[in-house]
JSON list of C-alpha atoms in Angstrom, two decimals:
[
{"chain": "B", "resi": 1, "resn": "MET", "atom": "CA", "xyz": [0.00, 0.00, 0.00]},
{"chain": "B", "resi": 2, "resn": "LEU", "atom": "CA", "xyz": [1.21, 3.48, -0.85]},
{"chain": "B", "resi": 3, "resn": "GLY", "atom": "CA", "xyz": [1.32, 6.09, 1.91]},
{"chain": "B", "resi": 4, "resn": "ASN", "atom": "CA", "xyz": [-0.29, 9.50, 1.61]},
{"chain": "B", "resi": 5, "resn": "GLU", "atom": "CA", "xyz": [3.08, 11.12, 0.89]},
{"chain": "B", "resi": 6, "resn": "GLN", "atom": "CA", "xyz": [3.81, 8.69, -1.95]},
{"chain": "B", "resi": 7, "resn": "LEU", "atom": "CA", "xyz": [0.33, 9.13, -3.42]},
{"chain": "B", "resi": 8, "resn": "ALA", "atom": "CA", "xyz": [0.73, 12.93, -3.37]},
{"chain": "B", "resi": 9, "resn": "LEU", "atom": "CA", "xyz": [4.10, 12.59, -5.05]},
{"chain": "B", "resi": 10, "resn": "LEU", "atom": "CA", "xyz": [2.72, 10.37, -7.80]},
{"chain": "B", "resi": 11, "resn": "ALA", "atom": "CA", "xyz": [-0.11, 12.88, -8.40]},
{"chain": "B", "resi": 12, "resn": "GLU", "atom": "CA", "xyz": [2.46, 15.67, -8.62]},
{"chain": "B", "resi": 13, "resn": "ALA", "atom": "CA", "xyz": [4.48, 13.66, -11.13]},
{"chain": "B", "resi": 14, "resn": "GLU", "atom": "CA", "xyz": [1.40, 13.00, -13.26]},
{"chain": "B", "resi": 15, "resn": "ALA", "atom": "CA", "xyz": [0.60, 16.73, -13.31]},
{"chain": "B", "resi": 16, "resn": "ALA", "atom": "CA", "xyz": [4.13, 17.47, -14.47]},
{"chain": "B", "resi": 17, "resn": "ARG", "atom": "CA", "xyz": [3.82, 14.77, -17.13]},
{"chain": "B", "resi": 18, "resn": "ALA", "atom": "CA", "xyz": [0.63, 16.43, -18.42]},
{"chain": "B", "resi": 19, "resn": "GLU", "atom": "CA", "xyz": [2.47, 19.78, -18.57]},
{"chain": "B", "resi": 20, "resn": "LEU", "atom": "CA", "xyz": [5.31, 18.14, -20.47]},
{"chain": "B", "resi": 21, "resn": "ALA", "atom": "CA", "xyz": [2.85, 16.59, -22.94]},
{"chain": "B", "resi": 22, "resn": "GLY", "atom": "CA", "xyz": [1.28, 20.00, -23.55]},
{"chain": "B", "resi": 23, "resn": "LEU", "atom": "CA", "xyz": [4.69, 21.56, -24.10]},
{"chain": "B", "resi": 24, "resn": "LEU", "atom": "CA", "xyz": [5.56, 18.86, -26.65]},
{"chain": "B", "resi": 25, "resn": "ASN", "atom": "CA", "xyz": [2.08, 19.08, -28.23]},
{"chain": "B", "resi": 26, "resn": "LEU", "atom": "CA", "xyz": [1.36, 15.45, -27.35]},
{"chain": "B", "resi": 27, "resn": "ALA", "atom": "CA", "xyz": [-1.41, 13.64, -25.55]},
{"chain": "B", "resi": 28, "resn": "PRO", "atom": "CA", "xyz": [-0.42, 12.67, -21.97]},
{"chain": "B", "resi": 29, "resn": "ALA", "atom": "CA", "xyz": [-0.92, 9.01, -22.85]},
{"chain": "B", "resi": 30, "resn": "ALA", "atom": "CA", "xyz": [1.75, 9.35, -25.55]},
{"chain": "B", "resi": 31, "resn": "LEU", "atom": "CA", "xyz": [4.42, 9.80, -22.87]},
{"chain": "B", "resi": 32, "resn": "GLY", "atom": "CA", "xyz": [5.40, 6.43, -21.51]},
{"chain": "B", "resi": 33, "resn": "GLY", "atom": "CA", "xyz": [6.42, 5.86, -17.93]},
{"chain": "B", "resi": 34, "resn": "GLN", "atom": "CA", "xyz": [6.99, 8.33, -15.11]},
{"chain": "B", "resi": 35, "resn": "PRO", "atom": "CA", "xyz": [8.89, 11.59, -15.73]},
{"chain": "B", "resi": 36, "resn": "ASP", "atom": "CA", "xyz": [12.02, 10.38, -13.94]},
{"chain": "B", "resi": 37, "resn": "SER", "atom": "CA", "xyz": [14.26, 12.72, -15.95]},
{"chain": "B", "resi": 38, "resn": "LEU", "atom": "CA", "xyz": [12.43, 15.65, -17.49]},
{"chain": "B", "resi": 39, "resn": "PRO", "atom": "CA", "xyz": [14.00, 17.72, -20.32]},
{"chain": "B", "resi": 40, "resn": "GLU", "atom": "CA", "xyz": [16.18, 20.58, -19.14]},
{"chain": "B", "resi": 41, "resn": "LEU", "atom": "CA", "xyz": [16.21, 24.10, -20.57]},
{"chain": "B", "resi": 42, "resn": "LEU", "atom": "CA", "xyz": [19.51, 25.93, -20.36]},
{"chain": "B", "resi": 43, "resn": "GLY", "atom": "CA", "xyz": [20.08, 29.64, -19.87]},
{"chain": "B", "resi": 44, "resn": "THR", "atom": "CA", "xyz": [21.22, 32.14, -17.24]},
{"chain": "B", "resi": 45, "resn": "GLU", "atom": "CA", "xyz": [19.21, 34.92, -15.60]},
{"chain": "B", "resi": 46, "resn": "ALA", "atom": "CA", "xyz": [20.53, 37.38, -18.20]},
{"chain": "B", "resi": 47, "resn": "ASP", "atom": "CA", "xyz": [19.57, 35.05, -21.08]},
{"chain": "B", "resi": 48, "resn": "TRP", "atom": "CA", "xyz": [16.03, 34.51, -19.83]},
{"chain": "B", "resi": 49, "resn": "GLY", "atom": "CA", "xyz": [15.63, 38.17, -18.86]},
{"chain": "B", "resi": 50, "resn": "GLU", "atom": "CA", "xyz": [16.59, 39.33, -22.33]},
{"chain": "B", "resi": 51, "resn": "ARG", "atom": "CA", "xyz": [14.29, 36.80, -23.98]},
{"chain": "B", "resi": 52, "resn": "ALA", "atom": "CA", "xyz": [11.39, 37.81, -21.74]},
{"chain": "B", "resi": 53, "resn": "ARG", "atom": "CA", "xyz": [11.85, 41.54, -22.36]},
{"chain": "B", "resi": 54, "resn": "ALA", "atom": "CA", "xyz": [11.95, 40.93, -26.12]},
{"chain": "B", "resi": 55, "resn": "ARG", "atom": "CA", "xyz": [9.10, 38.40, -26.42]},
{"chain": "B", "resi": 56, "resn": "ASN", "atom": "CA", "xyz": [6.72, 38.65, -23.46]},
{"chain": "B", "resi": 57, "resn": "PRO", "atom": "CA", "xyz": [3.20, 39.28, -24.89]},
{"chain": "B", "resi": 58, "resn": "GLY", "atom": "CA", "xyz": [2.10, 41.46, -21.99]},
{"chain": "B", "resi": 59, "resn": "LEU", "atom": "CA", "xyz": [5.18, 43.66, -22.19]},
{"chain": "B", "resi": 60, "resn": "LYS", "atom": "CA", "xyz": [4.76, 43.93, -25.97]},
{"chain": "B", "resi": 61, "resn": "ALA", "atom": "CA", "xyz": [1.20, 45.18, -25.47]},
{"chain": "B", "resi": 62, "resn": "LEU", "atom": "CA", "xyz": [2.40, 47.81, -23.00]},
{"chain": "B", "resi": 63, "resn": "ALA", "atom": "CA", "xyz": [5.12, 48.91, -25.44]},
{"chain": "B", "resi": 64, "resn": "GLN", "atom": "CA", "xyz": [2.56, 49.29, -28.24]},
{"chain": "B", "resi": 65, "resn": "ARG", "atom": "CA", "xyz": [0.34, 51.33, -25.94]},
{"chain": "B", "resi": 66, "resn": "ARG", "atom": "CA", "xyz": [3.27, 53.59, -25.07]},
{"chain": "B", "resi": 67, "resn": "GLN", "atom": "CA", "xyz": [4.18, 54.01, -28.75]},
{"chain": "B", "resi": 68, "resn": "GLY", "atom": "CA", "xyz": [0.60, 55.00, -29.57]},
{"chain": "B", "resi": 69, "resn": "ALA", "atom": "CA", "xyz": [0.61, 57.57, -26.75]},
{"chain": "B", "resi": 70, "resn": "ASP", "atom": "CA", "xyz": [3.95, 58.92, -27.95]},
{"chain": "B", "resi": 71, "resn": "SER", "atom": "CA", "xyz": [2.59, 59.37, -31.48]},
{"chain": "B", "resi": 72, "resn": "ARG", "atom": "CA", "xyz": [-0.45, 61.20, -30.16]},
{"chain": "B", "resi": 73, "resn": "TYR", "atom": "CA", "xyz": [1.73, 63.50, -28.07]},
{"chain": "B", "resi": 74, "resn": "ARG", "atom": "CA", "xyz": [3.98, 64.33, -31.01]},
{"chain": "B", "resi": 75, "resn": "LEU", "atom": "CA", "xyz": [0.94, 65.10, -33.15]},
{"chain": "B", "resi": 76, "resn": "SER", "atom": "CA", "xyz": [-0.47, 67.41, -30.47]},
{"chain": "B", "resi": 77, "resn": "GLN", "atom": "CA", "xyz": [2.80, 69.32, -30.47]},
{"chain": "B", "resi": 78, "resn": "LEU", "atom": "CA", "xyz": [2.72, 69.72, -34.24]},
{"chain": "B", "resi": 79, "resn": "ASN", "atom": "CA", "xyz": [-0.87, 70.95, -34.17]},
{"chain": "B", "resi": 80, "resn": "ASN", "atom": "CA", "xyz": [0.13, 73.77, -31.83]},
{"chain": "B", "resi": 81, "resn": "ARG", "atom": "CA", "xyz": [2.89, 75.16, -34.03]},
{"chain": "B", "resi": 82, "resn": "PRO", "atom": "CA", "xyz": [2.35, 77.93, -36.63]},
{"chain": "B", "resi": 83, "resn": "GLU", "atom": "CA", "xyz": [2.56, 76.86, -40.26]},
{"chain": "B", "resi": 84, "resn": "VAL", "atom": "CA", "xyz": [5.09, 78.78, -42.33]},
{"chain": "B", "resi": 85, "resn": "GLY", "atom": "CA", "xyz": [4.93, 78.82, -46.13]},
{"chain": "B", "resi": 86, "resn": "LEU", "atom": "CA", "xyz": [7.53, 80.14, -48.55]},
{"chain": "B", "resi": 87, "resn": "GLY", "atom": "CA", "xyz": [6.97, 80.72, -52.26]},
{"chain": "B", "resi": 88, "resn": "LEU", "atom": "CA", "xyz": [8.78, 82.15, -55.29]},
{"chain": "B", "resi": 89, "resn": "SER", "atom": "CA", "xyz": [7.27, 83.63, -58.43]},
{"chain": "B", "resi": 90, "resn": "ALA", "atom": "CA", "xyz": [8.82, 85.16, -61.54]},
{"chain": "B", "resi": 91, "resn": "VAL", "atom": "CA", "xyz": [7.60, 88.51, -62.91]},
{"chain": "B", "resi": 92, "resn": "GLN", "atom": "CA", "xyz": [7.93, 88.86, -66.69]},
{"chain": "B", "resi": 93, "resn": "MET", "atom": "CA", "xyz": [7.96, 92.03, -68.73]},
{"chain": "B", "resi": 94, "resn": "GLY", "atom": "CA", "xyz": [7.49, 91.16, -72.34]},
{"chain": "B", "resi": 95, "resn": "ASN", "atom": "CA", "xyz": [9.76, 88.30, -73.27]},
{"chain": "B", "resi": 96, "resn": "GLY", "atom": "CA", "xyz": [12.19, 88.80, -70.44]},
{"chain": "B", "resi": 97, "resn": "LEU", "atom": "CA", "xyz": [12.36, 88.11, -66.75]},
{"chain": "B", "resi": 98, "resn": "ASP", "atom": "CA", "xyz": [11.95, 91.36, -64.86]},
{"chain": "B", "resi": 99, "resn": "ASN", "atom": "CA", "xyz": [12.25, 90.21, -61.23]},
{"chain": "B", "resi": 100, "resn": "ILE", "atom": "CA", "xyz": [11.43, 87.45, -58.74]},
{"chain": "B", "resi": 101, "resn": "GLU", "atom": "CA", "xyz": [8.91, 87.80, -55.95]},
{"chain": "B", "resi": 102, "resn": "LEU", "atom": "CA", "xyz": [9.37, 86.07, -52.61]},
{"chain": "B", "resi": 103, "resn": "MET", "atom": "CA", "xyz": [6.19, 85.29, -50.66]},
{"chain": "B", "resi": 104, "resn": "LEU", "atom": "CA", "xyz": [6.10, 84.33, -47.01]},
{"chain": "B", "resi": 105, "resn": "SER", "atom": "CA", "xyz": [2.91, 83.17, -45.30]},
{"chain": "B", "resi": 106, "resn": "VAL", "atom": "CA", "xyz": [2.30, 82.33, -41.67]},
{"chain": "B", "resi": 107, "resn": "ARG", "atom": "CA", "xyz": [-0.81, 80.49, -40.45]},
{"chain": "B", "resi": 108, "resn": "LEU", "atom": "CA", "xyz": [-1.39, 80.77, -36.72]},
{"chain": "B", "resi": 109, "resn": "PRO", "atom": "CA", "xyz": [-3.38, 78.01, -35.00]},
{"chain": "B", "resi": 110, "resn": "LEU", "atom": "CA", "xyz": [-6.56, 79.17, -33.32]},
{"chain": "B", "resi": 111, "resn": "GLN", "atom": "CA", "xyz": [-8.27, 77.83, -30.22]},
{"chain": "B", "resi": 112, "resn": "GLN", "atom": "CA", "xyz": [-5.06, 77.85, -28.22]},
{"chain": "B", "resi": 113, "resn": "GLY", "atom": "CA", "xyz": [-6.83, 76.82, -25.00]},
{"chain": "B", "resi": 114, "resn": "ALA", "atom": "CA", "xyz": [-8.26, 73.66, -26.53]},
{"chain": "B", "resi": 115, "resn": "ARG", "atom": "CA", "xyz": [-4.93, 72.81, -28.16]},
{"chain": "B", "resi": 116, "resn": "ARG", "atom": "CA", "xyz": [-3.05, 73.26, -24.89]},
{"chain": "B", "resi": 117, "resn": "ALA", "atom": "CA", "xyz": [-5.56, 71.00, -23.14]},
{"chain": "B", "resi": 118, "resn": "GLU", "atom": "CA", "xyz": [-5.15, 68.40, -25.87]},
{"chain": "B", "resi": 119, "resn": "ARG", "atom": "CA", "xyz": [-1.37, 68.56, -25.55]},
{"chain": "B", "resi": 120, "resn": "ALA", "atom": "CA", "xyz": [-1.56, 68.26, -21.74]},
{"chain": "B", "resi": 121, "resn": "GLU", "atom": "CA", "xyz": [-3.87, 65.26, -21.97]},
{"chain": "B", "resi": 122, "resn": "ALA", "atom": "CA", "xyz": [-1.60, 63.58, -24.53]},
{"chain": "B", "resi": 123, "resn": "GLY", "atom": "CA", "xyz": [1.43, 64.24, -22.30]},
{"chain": "B", "resi": 124, "resn": "ALA", "atom": "CA", "xyz": [-0.30, 62.75, -19.27]},
{"chain": "B", "resi": 125, "resn": "MET", "atom": "CA", "xyz": [-1.33, 59.69, -21.28]},
{"chain": "B", "resi": 126, "resn": "LEU", "atom": "CA", "xyz": [2.25, 59.26, -22.48]},
{"chain": "B", "resi": 127, "resn": "ALA", "atom": "CA", "xyz": [3.59, 59.52, -18.92]},
{"chain": "B", "resi": 128, "resn": "ARG", "atom": "CA", "xyz": [1.08, 56.93, -17.68]},
{"chain": "B", "resi": 129, "resn": "SER", "atom": "CA", "xyz": [1.91, 54.51, -20.48]},
{"chain": "B", "resi": 130, "resn": "GLN", "atom": "CA", "xyz": [5.64, 54.91, -19.84]},
{"chain": "B", "resi": 131, "resn": "ALA", "atom": "CA", "xyz": [5.13, 54.25, -16.11]},
{"chain": "B", "resi": 132, "resn": "LEU", "atom": "CA", "xyz": [3.01, 51.17, -16.84]},
{"chain": "B", "resi": 133, "resn": "GLU", "atom": "CA", "xyz": [5.62, 49.81, -19.26]},
{"chain": "B", "resi": 134, "resn": "GLU", "atom": "CA", "xyz": [8.43, 50.33, -16.75]},
{"chain": "B", "resi": 135, "resn": "ALA", "atom": "CA", "xyz": [6.41, 48.70, -13.96]},
{"chain": "B", "resi": 136, "resn": "GLY", "atom": "CA", "xyz": [5.58, 45.78, -16.25]},
{"chain": "B", "resi": 137, "resn": "ARG", "atom": "CA", "xyz": [9.25, 45.39, -17.13]},
{"chain": "B", "resi": 138, "resn": "ARG", "atom": "CA", "xyz": [10.32, 45.36, -13.48]},
{"chain": "B", "resi": 139, "resn": "GLU", "atom": "CA", "xyz": [7.60, 42.86, -12.56]},
{"chain": "B", "resi": 140, "resn": "LEU", "atom": "CA", "xyz": [8.60, 40.62, -15.46]},
{"chain": "B", "resi": 141, "resn": "GLU", "atom": "CA", "xyz": [12.29, 40.73, -14.52]},
{"chain": "B", "resi": 142, "resn": "GLN", "atom": "CA", "xyz": [11.50, 39.85, -10.91]},
{"chain": "B", "resi": 143, "resn": "ALA", "atom": "CA", "xyz": [9.37, 36.90, -12.03]},
{"chain": "B", "resi": 144, "resn": "VAL", "atom": "CA", "xyz": [12.10, 35.68, -14.39]},
{"chain": "B", "resi": 145, "resn": "TYR", "atom": "CA", "xyz": [14.84, 35.96, -11.77]},
{"chain": "B", "resi": 146, "resn": "GLY", "atom": "CA", "xyz": [12.67, 34.17, -9.21]},
{"chain": "B", "resi": 147, "resn": "LEU", "atom": "CA", "xyz": [11.95, 31.29, -11.59]},
{"chain": "B", "resi": 148, "resn": "VAL", "atom": "CA", "xyz": [15.61, 30.99, -12.61]},
{"chain": "B", "resi": 149, "resn": "ALA", "atom": "CA", "xyz": [16.60, 30.90, -8.94]},
{"chain": "B", "resi": 150, "resn": "ARG", "atom": "CA", "xyz": [14.01, 28.19, -8.29]},
{"chain": "B", "resi": 151, "resn": "ARG", "atom": "CA", "xyz": [15.23, 26.21, -11.28]},
{"chain": "B", "resi": 152, "resn": "ASP", "atom": "CA", "xyz": [18.88, 26.54, -10.23]},
{"chain": "B", "resi": 153, "resn": "GLY", "atom": "CA", "xyz": [18.04, 25.51, -6.68]},
{"chain": "B", "resi": 154, "resn": "SER", "atom": "CA", "xyz": [16.30, 22.39, -7.96]},
{"chain": "B", "resi": 155, "resn": "ARG", "atom": "CA", "xyz": [19.24, 21.59, -10.22]},
{"chain": "B", "resi": 156, "resn": "GLN", "atom": "CA", "xyz": [21.68, 21.90, -7.31]},
{"chain": "B", "resi": 157, "resn": "GLN", "atom": "CA", "xyz": [19.48, 19.66, -5.20]},
{"chain": "B", "resi": 158, "resn": "LEU", "atom": "CA", "xyz": [19.36, 17.08, -7.99]},
{"chain": "B", "resi": 159, "resn": "GLU", "atom": "CA", "xyz": [23.15, 17.12, -8.31]},
{"chain": "B", "resi": 160, "resn": "LEU", "atom": "CA", "xyz": [23.51, 16.53, -4.57]},
{"chain": "B", "resi": 161, "resn": "LEU", "atom": "CA", "xyz": [20.96, 13.73, -4.59]},
{"chain": "B", "resi": 162, "resn": "ARG", "atom": "CA", "xyz": [22.28, 11.95, -7.67]},
{"chain": "B", "resi": 163, "resn": "HIS", "atom": "CA", "xyz": [25.98, 12.14, -6.94]},
{"chain": "B", "resi": 164, "resn": "SER", "atom": "CA", "xyz": [26.11, 12.04, -3.14]},
{"chain": "B", "resi": 165, "resn": "LEU", "atom": "CA", "xyz": [23.03, 11.33, -1.04]},
{"chain": "B", "resi": 166, "resn": "LEU", "atom": "CA", "xyz": [21.41, 8.59, -3.13]},
{"chain": "B", "resi": 167, "resn": "PRO", "atom": "CA", "xyz": [24.63, 6.60, -3.74]},
{"chain": "B", "resi": 168, "resn": "GLN", "atom": "CA", "xyz": [25.43, 6.77, -0.01]},
{"chain": "B", "resi": 169, "resn": "ALA", "atom": "CA", "xyz": [21.89, 5.67, 0.89]},
{"chain": "B", "resi": 170, "resn": "GLU", "atom": "CA", "xyz": [22.11, 2.77, -1.55]},
{"chain": "B", "resi": 171, "resn": "LEU", "atom": "CA", "xyz": [25.41, 1.63, 0.00]},
{"chain": "B", "resi": 172, "resn": "THR", "atom": "CA", "xyz": [23.91, 1.93, 3.48]},
{"chain": "B", "resi": 173, "resn": "PHE", "atom": "CA", "xyz": [20.90, -0.14, 2.47]},
{"chain": "B", "resi": 174, "resn": "GLU", "atom": "CA", "xyz": [23.03, -2.82, 0.80]},
{"chain": "B", "resi": 175, "resn": "SER", "atom": "CA", "xyz": [25.27, -3.00, 3.87]},
{"chain": "B", "resi": 176, "resn": "ALA", "atom": "CA", "xyz": [22.23, -3.27, 6.16]},
{"chain": "B", "resi": 177, "resn": "LEU", "atom": "CA", "xyz": [20.73, -5.96, 3.94]},
{"chain": "B", "resi": 178, "resn": "ALA", "atom": "CA", "xyz": [23.93, -7.97, 4.01]},
{"chain": "B", "resi": 179, "resn": "GLY", "atom": "CA", "xyz": [24.19, -7.52, 7.78]},
{"chain": "B", "resi": 180, "resn": "TYR", "atom": "CA", "xyz": [20.59, -8.61, 8.29]},
{"chain": "B", "resi": 181, "resn": "ALA", "atom": "CA", "xyz": [21.21, -11.74, 6.22]},
{"chain": "B", "resi": 182, "resn": "THR", "atom": "CA", "xyz": [24.05, -12.72, 8.55]},
{"chain": "B", "resi": 183, "resn": "GLY", "atom": "CA", "xyz": [22.24, -11.72, 11.73]},
{"chain": "B", "resi": 184, "resn": "ARG", "atom": "CA", "xyz": [24.53, -8.76, 12.48]},
{"chain": "B", "resi": 185, "resn": "VAL", "atom": "CA", "xyz": [21.87, -6.08, 11.80]},
{"chain": "B", "resi": 186, "resn": "GLU", "atom": "CA", "xyz": [18.39, -5.90, 13.27]},
{"chain": "B", "resi": 187, "resn": "PHE", "atom": "CA", "xyz": [15.34, -5.63, 11.03]},
{"chain": "B", "resi": 188, "resn": "ALA", "atom": "CA", "xyz": [14.56, -2.12, 12.32]},
{"chain": "B", "resi": 189, "resn": "MET", "atom": "CA", "xyz": [17.91, -0.85, 11.00]},
{"chain": "B", "resi": 190, "resn": "LEU", "atom": "CA", "xyz": [17.24, -2.45, 7.63]},
{"chain": "B", "resi": 191, "resn": "LEU", "atom": "CA", "xyz": [13.81, -0.86, 7.53]},
{"chain": "B", "resi": 192, "resn": "ASP", "atom": "CA", "xyz": [15.23, 2.57, 8.39]},
{"chain": "B", "resi": 193, "resn": "ALA", "atom": "CA", "xyz": [17.81, 2.26, 5.59]},
{"chain": "B", "resi": 194, "resn": "ARG", "atom": "CA", "xyz": [15.09, 1.27, 3.13]},
{"chain": "B", "resi": 195, "resn": "GLN", "atom": "CA", "xyz": [12.83, 4.16, 4.18]},
{"chain": "B", "resi": 196, "resn": "GLN", "atom": "CA", "xyz": [15.71, 6.65, 3.89]},
{"chain": "B", "resi": 197, "resn": "LEU", "atom": "CA", "xyz": [16.45, 5.43, 0.36]},
{"chain": "B", "resi": 198, "resn": "ARG", "atom": "CA", "xyz": [12.78, 5.78, -0.56]},
{"chain": "B", "resi": 199, "resn": "ARG", "atom": "CA", "xyz": [12.56, 9.30, 0.90]},
{"chain": "B", "resi": 200, "resn": "LEU", "atom": "CA", "xyz": [15.59, 10.41, -1.10]},
{"chain": "B", "resi": 201, "resn": "GLY", "atom": "CA", "xyz": [14.06, 8.96, -4.25]},
{"chain": "B", "resi": 202, "resn": "GLN", "atom": "CA", "xyz": [10.93, 10.98, -3.56]},
{"chain": "B", "resi": 203, "resn": "ASP", "atom": "CA", "xyz": [13.04, 14.10, -3.00]},
{"chain": "B", "resi": 204, "resn": "GLN", "atom": "CA", "xyz": [14.71, 13.52, -6.37]},
{"chain": "B", "resi": 205, "resn": "LEU", "atom": "CA", "xyz": [11.37, 13.31, -8.16]},
{"chain": "B", "resi": 206, "resn": "ARG", "atom": "CA", "xyz": [10.12, 16.43, -6.36]},
{"chain": "B", "resi": 207, "resn": "ALA", "atom": "CA", "xyz": [13.21, 18.32, -7.46]},
{"chain": "B", "resi": 208, "resn": "GLU", "atom": "CA", "xyz": [12.75, 17.11, -11.06]},
{"chain": "B", "resi": 209, "resn": "VAL", "atom": "CA", "xyz": [9.13, 18.30, -11.04]},
{"chain": "B", "resi": 210, "resn": "ALA", "atom": "CA", "xyz": [10.04, 21.67, -9.45]},
{"chain": "B", "resi": 211, "resn": "ARG", "atom": "CA", "xyz": [12.76, 22.28, -12.04]},
{"chain": "B", "resi": 212, "resn": "PHE", "atom": "CA", "xyz": [10.49, 21.37, -14.94]},
{"chain": "B", "resi": 213, "resn": "ARG", "atom": "CA", "xyz": [7.67, 23.59, -13.70]},
{"chain": "B", "resi": 214, "resn": "ALA", "atom": "CA", "xyz": [10.00, 26.56, -13.25]},
{"chain": "B", "resi": 215, "resn": "GLU", "atom": "CA", "xyz": [11.30, 26.14, -16.80]},
{"chain": "B", "resi": 216, "resn": "ASN", "atom": "CA", "xyz": [7.77, 25.68, -18.11]},
{"chain": "B", "resi": 217, "resn": "ALA", "atom": "CA", "xyz": [6.80, 28.99, -16.47]},
{"chain": "B", "resi": 218, "resn": "LEU", "atom": "CA", "xyz": [9.86, 30.65, -18.02]},
{"chain": "B", "resi": 219, "resn": "LEU", "atom": "CA", "xyz": [8.68, 29.56, -21.46]},
{"chain": "B", "resi": 220, "resn": "THR", "atom": "CA", "xyz": [5.29, 31.13, -20.75]},
{"chain": "B", "resi": 221, "resn": "LEU", "atom": "CA", "xyz": [6.89, 34.44, -19.71]},
{"chain": "B", "resi": 222, "resn": "THR", "atom": "CA", "xyz": [8.99, 34.55, -22.87]},
{"chain": "B", "resi": 223, "resn": "GLY", "atom": "CA", "xyz": [5.96, 33.85, -25.08]},
{"chain": "B", "resi": 224, "resn": "GLU", "atom": "CA", "xyz": [7.55, 30.63, -26.35]},
{"chain": "B", "resi": 225, "resn": "GLN", "atom": "CA", "xyz": [4.74, 28.39, -25.18]}
]
């Protein structure tokens, strides 16, 4: 019979397997076995941060909003400026050119109060959109750095488990098993060694799932999923 902890772990592994199937565009049933070693995505904080800033859909939408506000503000500035026109015309006397006339025209915009209000509103909208974009960028960077830290922590835990803790636990269990067979080790010690090995195996699977989920979330932030 499986204990509650083991059942929860198996459910967590199945959820991760379903996420992996979605990432690979496969049905969950198409993935055979348990996700003992899930695919690993490489990249540092700087790599993922750059990818997220360039590709995140939410940040792109904020940038487009800011660009639209900037265009409106520039247009409001142009509408408030006087229009200056310059023209040249030739004056003929008979068959010859007598002189050249230079014409200068200036058109002053009317309704200055309404134009100033329009410019002020456009400037405020631009400032708001810039603030929203900057806040979105900071929030995105914090999320990316947090996920990378979580992924790196899981990777370090996996390295420790695979190359140190699990091999030591396996040797301890084998030694206890051999000692129990010869009557030198009590059954309780053998059971403790077996339970420790099982707990470390569960920790390894938890770390695999945590790493995969962090990388899956990174793909979502970068708009690659």
